[in-house]
Each structure stands twice: as structure tokens, then as C-alpha cells.
mmCIF file of C-alpha atoms and ligand atoms in Angstrom:
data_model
loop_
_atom_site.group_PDB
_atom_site.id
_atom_site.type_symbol
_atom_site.label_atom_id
_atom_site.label_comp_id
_atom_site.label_asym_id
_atom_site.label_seq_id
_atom_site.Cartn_x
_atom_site.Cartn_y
_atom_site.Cartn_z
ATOM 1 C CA UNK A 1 -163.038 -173.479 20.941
ATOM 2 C CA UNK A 2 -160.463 -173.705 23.815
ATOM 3 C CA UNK A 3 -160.576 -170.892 26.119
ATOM 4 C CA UNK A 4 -157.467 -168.602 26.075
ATOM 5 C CA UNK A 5 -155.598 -169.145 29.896
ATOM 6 C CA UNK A 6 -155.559 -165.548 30.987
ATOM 7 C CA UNK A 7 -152.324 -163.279 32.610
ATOM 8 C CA UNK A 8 -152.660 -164.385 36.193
ATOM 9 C CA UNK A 9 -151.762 -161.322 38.871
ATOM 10 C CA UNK A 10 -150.967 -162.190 42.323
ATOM 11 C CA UNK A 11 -151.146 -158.924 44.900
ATOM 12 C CA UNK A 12 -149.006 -160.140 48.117
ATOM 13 C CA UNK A 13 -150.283 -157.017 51.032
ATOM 14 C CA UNK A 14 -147.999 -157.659 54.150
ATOM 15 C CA UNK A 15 -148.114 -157.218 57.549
ATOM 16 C CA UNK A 16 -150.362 -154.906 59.473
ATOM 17 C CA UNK A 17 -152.412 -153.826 55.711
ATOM 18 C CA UNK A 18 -155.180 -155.842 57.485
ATOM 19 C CA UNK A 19 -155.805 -152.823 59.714
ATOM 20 C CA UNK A 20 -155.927 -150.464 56.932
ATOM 21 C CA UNK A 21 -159.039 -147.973 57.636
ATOM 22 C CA UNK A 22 -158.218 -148.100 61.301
ATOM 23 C CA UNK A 23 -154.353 -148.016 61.241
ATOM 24 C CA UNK A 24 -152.636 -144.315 61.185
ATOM 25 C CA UNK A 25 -155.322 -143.002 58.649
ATOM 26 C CA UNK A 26 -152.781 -139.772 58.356
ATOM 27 C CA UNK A 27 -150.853 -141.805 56.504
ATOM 28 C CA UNK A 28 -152.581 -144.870 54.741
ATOM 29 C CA UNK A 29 -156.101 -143.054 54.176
ATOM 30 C CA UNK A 30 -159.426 -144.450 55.586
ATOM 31 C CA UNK A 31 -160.319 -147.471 53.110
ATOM 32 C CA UNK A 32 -160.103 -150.926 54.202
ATOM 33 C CA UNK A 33 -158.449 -153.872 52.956
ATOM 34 C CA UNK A 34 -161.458 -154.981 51.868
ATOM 35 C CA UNK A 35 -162.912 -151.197 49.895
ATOM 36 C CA UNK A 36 -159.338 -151.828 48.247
ATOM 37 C CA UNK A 37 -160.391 -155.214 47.350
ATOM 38 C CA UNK A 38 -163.169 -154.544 45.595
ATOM 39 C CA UNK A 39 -161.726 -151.886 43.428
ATOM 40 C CA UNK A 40 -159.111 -154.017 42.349
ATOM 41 C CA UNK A 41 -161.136 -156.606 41.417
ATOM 42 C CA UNK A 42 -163.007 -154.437 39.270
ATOM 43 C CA UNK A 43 -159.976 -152.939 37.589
ATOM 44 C CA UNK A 44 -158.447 -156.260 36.916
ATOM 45 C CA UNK A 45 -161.930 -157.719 35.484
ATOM 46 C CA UNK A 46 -161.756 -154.276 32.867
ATOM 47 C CA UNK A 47 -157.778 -155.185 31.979
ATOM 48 C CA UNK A 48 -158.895 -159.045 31.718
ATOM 49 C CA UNK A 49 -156.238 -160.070 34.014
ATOM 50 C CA UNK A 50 -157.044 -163.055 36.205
ATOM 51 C CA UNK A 51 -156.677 -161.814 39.913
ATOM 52 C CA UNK A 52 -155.575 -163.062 43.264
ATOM 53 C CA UNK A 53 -154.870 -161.518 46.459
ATOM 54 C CA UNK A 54 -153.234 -162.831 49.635
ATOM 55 C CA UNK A 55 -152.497 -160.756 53.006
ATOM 56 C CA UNK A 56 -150.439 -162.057 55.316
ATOM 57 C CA UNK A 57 -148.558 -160.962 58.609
ATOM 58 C CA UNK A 58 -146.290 -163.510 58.261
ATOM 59 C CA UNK A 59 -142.662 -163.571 56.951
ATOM 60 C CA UNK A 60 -143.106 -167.565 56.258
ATOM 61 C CA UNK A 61 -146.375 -167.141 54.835
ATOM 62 C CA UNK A 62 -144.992 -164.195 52.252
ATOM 63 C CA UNK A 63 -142.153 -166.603 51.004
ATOM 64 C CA UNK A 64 -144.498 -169.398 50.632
ATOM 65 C CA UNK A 65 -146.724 -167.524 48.254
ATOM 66 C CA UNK A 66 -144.095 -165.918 46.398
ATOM 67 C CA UNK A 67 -141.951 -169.158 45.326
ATOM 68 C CA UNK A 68 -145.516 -171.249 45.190
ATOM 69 C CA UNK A 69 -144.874 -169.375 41.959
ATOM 70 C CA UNK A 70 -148.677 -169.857 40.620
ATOM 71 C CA UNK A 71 -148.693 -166.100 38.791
ATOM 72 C CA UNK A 72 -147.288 -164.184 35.770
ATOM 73 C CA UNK A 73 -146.842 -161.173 37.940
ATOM 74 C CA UNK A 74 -146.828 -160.114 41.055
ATOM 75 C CA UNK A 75 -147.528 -156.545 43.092
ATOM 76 C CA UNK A 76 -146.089 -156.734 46.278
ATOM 77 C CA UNK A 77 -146.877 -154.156 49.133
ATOM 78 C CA UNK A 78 -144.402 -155.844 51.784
ATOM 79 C CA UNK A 79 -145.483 -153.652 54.426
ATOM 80 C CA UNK A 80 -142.853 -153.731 56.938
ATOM 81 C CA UNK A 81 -140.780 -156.021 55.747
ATOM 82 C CA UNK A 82 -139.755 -154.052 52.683
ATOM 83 C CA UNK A 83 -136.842 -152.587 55.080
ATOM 84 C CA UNK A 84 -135.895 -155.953 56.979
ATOM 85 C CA UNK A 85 -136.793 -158.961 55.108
ATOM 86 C CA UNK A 86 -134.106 -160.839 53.610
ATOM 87 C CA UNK A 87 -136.206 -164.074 52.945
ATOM 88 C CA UNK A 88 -138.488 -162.256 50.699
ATOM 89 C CA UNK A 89 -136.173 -160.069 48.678
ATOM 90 C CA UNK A 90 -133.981 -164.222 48.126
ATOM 91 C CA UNK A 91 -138.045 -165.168 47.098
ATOM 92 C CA UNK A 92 -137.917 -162.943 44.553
ATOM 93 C CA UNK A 93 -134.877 -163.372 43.146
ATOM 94 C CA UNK A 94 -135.324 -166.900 43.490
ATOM 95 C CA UNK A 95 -138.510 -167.112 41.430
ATOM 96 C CA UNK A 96 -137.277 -164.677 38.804
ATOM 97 C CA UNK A 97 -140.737 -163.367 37.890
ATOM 98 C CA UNK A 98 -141.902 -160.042 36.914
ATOM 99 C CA UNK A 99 -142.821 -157.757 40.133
ATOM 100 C CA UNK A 100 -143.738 -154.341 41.083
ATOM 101 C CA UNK A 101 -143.330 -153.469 44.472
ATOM 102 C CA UNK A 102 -146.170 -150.802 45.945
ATOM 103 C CA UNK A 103 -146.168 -148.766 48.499
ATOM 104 C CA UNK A 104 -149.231 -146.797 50.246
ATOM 105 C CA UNK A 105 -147.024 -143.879 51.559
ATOM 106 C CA UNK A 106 -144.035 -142.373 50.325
ATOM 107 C CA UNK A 107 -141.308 -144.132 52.194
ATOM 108 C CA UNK A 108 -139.038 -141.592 51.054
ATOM 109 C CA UNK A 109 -140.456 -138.827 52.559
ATOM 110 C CA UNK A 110 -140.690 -140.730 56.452
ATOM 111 C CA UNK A 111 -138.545 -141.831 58.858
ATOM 112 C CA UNK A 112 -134.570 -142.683 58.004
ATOM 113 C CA UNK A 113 -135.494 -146.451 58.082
ATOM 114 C CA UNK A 114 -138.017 -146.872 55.889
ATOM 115 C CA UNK A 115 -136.026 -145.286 53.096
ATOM 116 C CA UNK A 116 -134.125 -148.454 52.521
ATOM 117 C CA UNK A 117 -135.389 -151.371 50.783
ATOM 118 C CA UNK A 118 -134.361 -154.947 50.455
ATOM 119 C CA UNK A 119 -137.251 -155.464 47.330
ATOM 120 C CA UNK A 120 -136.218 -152.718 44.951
ATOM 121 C CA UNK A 121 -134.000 -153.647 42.808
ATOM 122 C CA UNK A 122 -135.189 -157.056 42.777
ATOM 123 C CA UNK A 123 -138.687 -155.858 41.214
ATOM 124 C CA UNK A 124 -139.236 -153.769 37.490
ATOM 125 C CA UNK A 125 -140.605 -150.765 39.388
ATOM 126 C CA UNK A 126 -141.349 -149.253 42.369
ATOM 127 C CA UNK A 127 -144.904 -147.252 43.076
ATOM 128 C CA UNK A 128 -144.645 -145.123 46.606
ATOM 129 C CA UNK A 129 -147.243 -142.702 47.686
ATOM 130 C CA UNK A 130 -149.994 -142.314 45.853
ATOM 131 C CA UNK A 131 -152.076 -144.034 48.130
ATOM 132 C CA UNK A 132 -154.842 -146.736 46.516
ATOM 133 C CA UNK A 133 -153.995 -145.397 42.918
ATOM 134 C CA UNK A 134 -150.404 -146.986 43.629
ATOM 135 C CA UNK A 135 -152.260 -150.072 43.698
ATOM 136 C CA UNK A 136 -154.224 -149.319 40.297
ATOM 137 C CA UNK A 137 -151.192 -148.134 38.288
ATOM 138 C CA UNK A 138 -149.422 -151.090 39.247
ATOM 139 C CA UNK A 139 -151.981 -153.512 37.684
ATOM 140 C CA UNK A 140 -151.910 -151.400 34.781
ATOM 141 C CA UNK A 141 -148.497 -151.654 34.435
ATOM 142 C CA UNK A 142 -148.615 -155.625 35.152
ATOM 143 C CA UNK A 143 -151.526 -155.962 32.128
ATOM 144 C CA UNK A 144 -149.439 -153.657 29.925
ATOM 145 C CA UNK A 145 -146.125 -155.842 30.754
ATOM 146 C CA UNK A 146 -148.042 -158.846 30.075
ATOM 147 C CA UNK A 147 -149.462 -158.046 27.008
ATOM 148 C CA UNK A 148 -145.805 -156.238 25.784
ATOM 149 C CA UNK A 149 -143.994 -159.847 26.510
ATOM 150 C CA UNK A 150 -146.951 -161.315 24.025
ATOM 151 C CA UNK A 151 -145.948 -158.540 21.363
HETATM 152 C C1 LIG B 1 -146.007 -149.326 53.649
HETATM 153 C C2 LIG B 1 -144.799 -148.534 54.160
HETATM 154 C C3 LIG B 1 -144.011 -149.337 55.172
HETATM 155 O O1 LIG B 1 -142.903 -148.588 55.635
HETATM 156 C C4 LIG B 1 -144.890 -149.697 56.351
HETATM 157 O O2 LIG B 1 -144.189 -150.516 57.258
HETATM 158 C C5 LIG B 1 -146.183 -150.312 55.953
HETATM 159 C C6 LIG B 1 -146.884 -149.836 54.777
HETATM 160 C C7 LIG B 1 -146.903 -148.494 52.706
HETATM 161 O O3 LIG B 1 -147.700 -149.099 52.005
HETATM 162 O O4 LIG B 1 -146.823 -147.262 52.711
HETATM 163 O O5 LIG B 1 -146.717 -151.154 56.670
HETATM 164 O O6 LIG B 1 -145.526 -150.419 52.893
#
């Protein structure tokens, strides 16, 4: 018997997520990029999602990935460029597939800037300050999404 394809997730972490564990632990917690990793893998084996992730510090790089368009949905953290990035909120749009944009810290509860973002209302949802578990909703949200458009 063929094997079913399975709901591919893409996770896009932006710039600067590399230093996670070392960078401003006040705010983004002590676990690495890596600690994060391997949680998420596991999560996404339980849900049965098939699972990619792809850090990058580059704006390029970001838009690249995103209109590649080689997922069913995507969880983007864009880091910084949440509040700047034109490129990668027209990516988005452009590609027109489901997204949930995630967000270590609140960005509503920080500096004036960072309240502002050029993703938002480009994505389903929007998960802010819950640290890792912002991450883990999100792909619980993406398998029950996937499975809903299936229904
Ligand atoms: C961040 C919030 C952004 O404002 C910041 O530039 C980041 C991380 C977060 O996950 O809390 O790099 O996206």
C-alpha cells in the first residue's frame, strides 16, 4: 500500500534565535536553539506532522525559504524583522499559505517598537510570550489546522 504523504511544517527562527541560551536570558529563557530543537521534533513526531526547521540571520535567506513554498504550514518566529521587514510580510502574502507567527517574549509588553508588526495580519494567529510553549501550541495549532482543512 502507498504511504500517505504527511502535513509538512516548516518553523522559519530569524535573526539572532541562534544565540538563544546565551542572548538576554531575562527575556528569552536559558534553552538553546538546539534544547528547542529537540523538543519540537518530538512533539511533531507525536502529532505525525512531517517537520523542518531553518534559522537564518538573513532577510534574503527568510524570503527564499518562505516562497520556496515546500510546506503546508509554516511557524514563523521573525525575530527582528517582525517590526521592519517588508520583504517577508510581501513573502507571505505572496505564497498565500497558512502561518502562525511566534514570538518568545511578549512584544506587547516591551519597548514602543516592537509592538508593531509587519507579519500579523498576514498570518492566522499570533503566539507572544509564553516562551518555548509558544512554539508547542503553535504546532498544535498547525496539526489541528491541517487535519480541520482534511475534515
Ligand atoms: C522575538 C521578539 C523580537 O522583538 C526580537 O527582535 C527577537 C525575538 C521573540 O521571540 O520574542 O529577536 O521575536
Amino acid at each position: 500500500m502507498k504511504k500517505k504523504k504527511k502535513n509538512k511544517v516548516l518553523i522559519i527562527h530569524g535573526p539572532n534565535l541562534h544565540l538563544l541560551g546565551k542572548r538576554e536570558t531575562g527575556i528569552y529563557g536559558k534553552f538553546t536553539l538546539k534544547a528547542l530543537e529537540k523538543i519540537l521534533q518530538v512533539k511533531a513526531k507525536e502529532l505525525k506532522l512531517d517537520y523542518e526547521s531553518f534559522q537564518s540571520n538573513s532577510e534574503g535567506e527568510i524570503v527564499d525559504k518562505i516562497t520556496k513554498n515546500e510546506y503546508d504550514f509554516l511557524i514563523i518566529n521573525p525575530a527582528a524583522y517582525t517590526h521592519t521587514s517588508v520583504a517577508i510580510r510581501d513573502a507571505l502574502l505572496g505564497v498565500q499559505k497558512p502561518a502562525i507567527e511566534v514570538h518568545i517574549s511578549n512584544i506587547y509588553r516591551r519597548e514602543d517598537f516592537r509592538r508593531k508588526s509587519l507579519v500579523s495580519d498576514t498570518v492566522i494567529g499570533v503566539i507572544s510570550g509564553l516562551g518555548k510553549y509558544s512554539y508547542l501550541l503553535a504546532l498544535d495549532a498547525a496539526s489541528f489546522f491541517l487535519r480541520e482543512k482534511k475534515n
